[in-house]
PDB file of C-alpha atoms in Angstrom:
ATOM      1  CA  MET H 372     112.938 127.072  88.507  1.00  0.00           C
ATOM      2  CA  LEU H 373     114.795 124.506  90.619  1.00  0.00           C
ATOM      3  CA  GLY H 374     113.802 123.314  94.093  1.00  0.00           C
ATOM      4  CA  VAL H 375     115.440 120.715  96.341  1.00  0.00           C
ATOM      5  CA  ILE H 376     114.006 118.209  98.788  1.00  0.00           C
ATOM      6  CA  VAL H 377     116.343 116.681 101.352  1.00  0.00           C
ATOM      7  CA  PHE H 378     114.715 113.301 101.966  1.00  0.00           C
ATOM      8  CA  ALA H 379     115.465 111.111 104.984  1.00  0.00           C
ATOM      9  CA  HIS H 380     113.950 108.174 106.829  1.00  0.00           C
ATOM     10  CA  GLY H 381     112.533 109.962 109.877  1.00  0.00           C
ATOM     11  CA  SER H 382     112.545 109.329 113.606  1.00  0.00           C
ATOM     12  CA  ARG H 383     110.388 110.001 116.633  1.00  0.00           C
ATOM     13  CA  ASP H 384     113.396 111.651 118.289  1.00  0.00           C
ATOM     14  CA  PRO H 385     113.234 115.373 117.471  1.00  0.00           C
ATOM     15  CA  LEU H 386     117.033 115.711 117.759  1.00  0.00           C
ATOM     16  CA  TRP H 387     117.465 113.206 114.931  1.00  0.00           C
ATOM     17  CA  ARG H 388     116.215 115.807 112.437  1.00  0.00           C
ATOM     18  CA  GLN H 389     118.978 118.327 113.169  1.00  0.00           C
ATOM     19  CA  PRO H 390     121.567 116.955 110.700  1.00  0.00           C
ATOM     20  CA  VAL H 391     118.924 116.682 107.971  1.00  0.00           C
ATOM     21  CA  GLU H 392     117.849 120.269 108.552  1.00  0.00           C
ATOM     22  CA  ALA H 393     121.518 121.316 108.607  1.00  0.00           C
ATOM     23  CA  VAL H 394     121.937 119.942 105.081  1.00  0.00           C
ATOM     24  CA  ALA H 395     118.882 121.909 103.947  1.00  0.00           C
ATOM     25  CA  ALA H 396     120.234 125.056 105.627  1.00  0.00           C
ATOM     26  CA  ALA H 397     123.595 124.590 103.894  1.00  0.00           C
ATOM     27  CA  ILE H 398     121.857 124.273 100.523  1.00  0.00           C
ATOM     28  CA  ALA H 399     119.845 127.434 101.228  1.00  0.00           C
ATOM     29  CA  ALA H 400     122.988 129.313 102.284  1.00  0.00           C
ATOM     30  CA  ARG H 401     124.857 128.224  99.165  1.00  0.00           C
ATOM     31  CA  ALA H 402     121.973 128.962  96.772  1.00  0.00           C
ATOM     32  CA  PRO H 403     119.428 131.298  98.400  1.00  0.00           C
ATOM     33  CA  GLN H 404     117.440 131.496  95.174  1.00  0.00           C
ATOM     34  CA  VAL H 405     116.696 127.740  95.330  1.00  0.00           C
ATOM     35  CA  PRO H 406     113.784 126.803  97.584  1.00  0.00           C
ATOM     36  CA  VAL H 407     114.623 123.801  99.756  1.00  0.00           C
ATOM     37  CA  ARG H 408     112.501 121.604 101.994  1.00  0.00           C
ATOM     38  CA  CYS H 409     113.073 118.551 104.159  1.00  0.00           C
ATOM     39  CA  ALA H 410     110.847 115.477 103.849  1.00  0.00           C
ATOM     40  CA  TYR H 411     110.653 112.207 105.723  1.00  0.00           C
ATOM     41  CA  LEU H 412     109.588 108.713 104.790  1.00  0.00           C
ATOM     42  CA  GLU H 413     107.970 108.007 108.146  1.00  0.00           C
ATOM     43  CA  LEU H 414     107.703 108.939 111.820  1.00  0.00           C
ATOM     44  CA  CYS H 415     107.840 112.725 111.320  1.00  0.00           C
ATOM     45  CA  GLU H 416     106.510 115.446 109.063  1.00  0.00           C
ATOM     46  CA  PRO H 417     106.433 116.636 106.394  1.00  0.00           C
ATOM     47  CA  ASP H 418     106.242 113.634 104.121  1.00  0.00           C
ATOM     48  CA  LEU H 419     107.490 113.762 100.533  1.00  0.00           C
ATOM     49  CA  PRO H 420     104.146 114.708  98.931  1.00  0.00           C
ATOM     50  CA  ALA H 421     103.675 117.613 101.384  1.00  0.00           C
ATOM     51  CA  ALA H 422     107.204 118.920 100.767  1.00  0.00           C
ATOM     52  CA  ALA H 423     106.675 118.653  97.011  1.00  0.00           C
ATOM     53  CA  ARG H 424     103.371 120.538  97.226  1.00  0.00           C
ATOM     54  CA  ALA H 425     105.101 123.301  99.192  1.00  0.00           C
ATOM     55  CA  LEU H 426     107.801 123.629  96.538  1.00  0.00           C
ATOM     56  CA  VAL H 427     105.342 123.512  93.642  1.00  0.00           C
ATOM     57  CA  ALA H 428     103.397 126.310  95.350  1.00  0.00           C
ATOM     58  CA  THR H 429     106.542 128.480  95.089  1.00  0.00           C
ATOM     59  CA  GLY H 430     106.590 127.983  91.315  1.00  0.00           C
ATOM     60  CA  VAL H 431     109.309 125.375  90.914  1.00  0.00           C
ATOM     61  CA  THR H 432     109.272 123.344  87.709  1.00  0.00           C
ATOM     62  CA  ARG H 433     112.132 121.004  88.596  1.00  0.00           C
ATOM     63  CA  VAL H 434     112.673 119.233  91.921  1.00  0.00           C
ATOM     64  CA  ARG H 435     115.877 117.413  92.838  1.00  0.00           C
ATOM     65  CA  VAL H 436     115.379 114.873  95.640  1.00  0.00           C
ATOM     66  CA  LEU H 437     118.512 114.168  97.690  1.00  0.00           C
ATOM     67  CA  PRO H 438     118.071 110.876  99.598  1.00  0.00           C
ATOM     68  CA  LEU H 439     120.046 111.079 102.832  1.00  0.00           C
ATOM     69  CA  PHE H 440     120.537 107.339 103.036  1.00  0.00           C
ATOM     70  CA  PHE H 441     123.953 105.813 103.482  1.00  0.00           C
ATOM     71  CA  GLY H 442     123.323 103.131 100.874  1.00  0.00           C
ATOM     72  CA  MET H 443     120.851 102.108  98.219  1.00  0.00           C
ATOM     73  CA  GLY H 444     118.697  99.986 100.522  1.00  0.00           C
ATOM     74  CA  LYS H 445     115.022  99.147 100.140  1.00  0.00           C
ATOM     75  CA  HIS H 446     113.816 102.664 100.903  1.00  0.00           C
ATOM     76  CA  ALA H 447     116.031 104.301  98.285  1.00  0.00           C
ATOM     77  CA  ARG H 448     115.785 101.453  95.781  1.00  0.00           C
ATOM     78  CA  GLU H 449     112.068 100.598  96.009  1.00  0.00           C
ATOM     79  CA  ASP H 450     110.042 103.063  98.100  1.00  0.00           C
ATOM     80  CA  LEU H 451     111.443 106.315  96.736  1.00  0.00           C
ATOM     81  CA  PRO H 452     110.872 105.502  93.030  1.00  0.00           C
ATOM     82  CA  LEU H 453     107.223 104.687  93.795  1.00  0.00           C
ATOM     83  CA  LEU H 454     106.831 107.952  95.694  1.00  0.00           C
ATOM     84  CA  LEU H 455     108.430 109.896  92.845  1.00  0.00           C
ATOM     85  CA  ASP H 456     106.152 108.221  90.282  1.00  0.00           C
ATOM     86  CA  ALA H 457     103.141 109.342  92.337  1.00  0.00           C
ATOM     87  CA  LEU H 458     104.527 112.885  92.567  1.00  0.00           C
ATOM     88  CA  GLN H 459     105.016 112.974  88.801  1.00  0.00           C
ATOM     89  CA  ARG H 460     101.387 111.946  88.303  1.00  0.00           C
ATOM     90  CA  ASP H 461     100.191 114.571  90.807  1.00  0.00           C
ATOM     91  CA  HIS H 462     102.382 117.341  89.318  1.00  0.00           C
ATOM     92  CA  PRO H 463     102.708 116.621  85.577  1.00  0.00           C
ATOM     93  CA  GLY H 464     104.247 120.033  84.856  1.00  0.00           C
ATOM     94  CA  VAL H 465     107.141 119.460  87.259  1.00  0.00           C
ATOM     95  CA  ARG H 466     110.223 117.340  86.592  1.00  0.00           C
ATOM     96  CA  PHE H 467     111.301 115.239  89.594  1.00  0.00           C
ATOM     97  CA  GLU H 468     114.906 114.014  89.700  1.00  0.00           C
ATOM     98  CA  ARG H 469     116.196 111.412  92.142  1.00  0.00           C
ATOM     99  CA  LEU H 470     119.809 111.932  93.095  1.00  0.00           C
ATOM    100  CA  PRO H 471     121.912 108.960  94.227  1.00  0.00           C
ATOM    101  CA  ALA H 472     121.813 108.046  97.904  1.00  0.00           C
ATOM    102  CA  ALA H 473     124.198 110.410  99.699  1.00  0.00           C
ATOM    103  CA  GLY H 474     126.350 107.601 101.071  1.00  0.00           C
ATOM    104  CA  GLU H 475     127.038 106.305  97.573  1.00  0.00           C
ATOM    105  CA  ASP H 476     128.743 109.497  96.455  1.00  0.00           C
ATOM    106  CA  PRO H 477     132.501 108.826  96.350  1.00  0.00           C
ATOM    107  CA  ARG H 478     133.153 112.387  97.539  1.00  0.00           C
ATOM    108  CA  LEU H 479     131.279 111.656 100.759  1.00  0.00           C
ATOM    109  CA  THR H 480     133.108 108.354 101.186  1.00  0.00           C
ATOM    110  CA  GLU H 481     136.439 110.173 100.811  1.00  0.00           C
ATOM    111  CA  LEU H 482     135.371 112.895 103.262  1.00  0.00           C
ATOM    112  CA  MET H 483     134.396 110.299 105.881  1.00  0.00           C
ATOM    113  CA  ALA H 484     137.751 108.577 105.458  1.00  0.00           C
ATOM    114  CA  ARG H 485     139.569 111.896 105.933  1.00  0.00           C
ATOM    115  CA  ILE H 486     137.506 112.656 109.041  1.00  0.00           C
ATOM    116  CA  ALA H 487     138.294 109.237 110.510  1.00  0.00           C
ATOM    117  CA  LEU H 488     142.027 109.764 109.980  1.00  0.00           C
ATOM    118  CA  GLU H 489     142.328 113.377 111.113  1.00  0.00           C
ATOM    119  CA  PRO H 490     144.631 113.907 114.046  1.00  0.00           C
ATOM    120  CA  GLU H 491     142.909 114.825 117.280  1.00  0.00           C
ATOM    121  CA  THR H 492     142.760 118.542 117.964  1.00  0.00           C
TER     122      THR H 492
END
């Protein structure tokens, strides 16, 4: 069974989380049978291990981690692989998959360009 973690940096500002949670809500609306959780690298909860534990408790055997980073910076390139290695050790029966950083998806790049060029309404 598939589960998804929407993974972002984190912030002390509680309003900062709203777009991250909106992505998770959109995933849940599109695929209600897929459990989805948010996780944060720092400054807010839950962290990645806690979100993974919550998904594993629902019976998932495959977890896709969507990094909501604009580019493949240090967090996505170095920190996330280490975190995923630790999760794999902690949950050997679960397959963890790291998706590309959201900002590196050409579909998102194209969407942002279209948004920037839309006429005012």
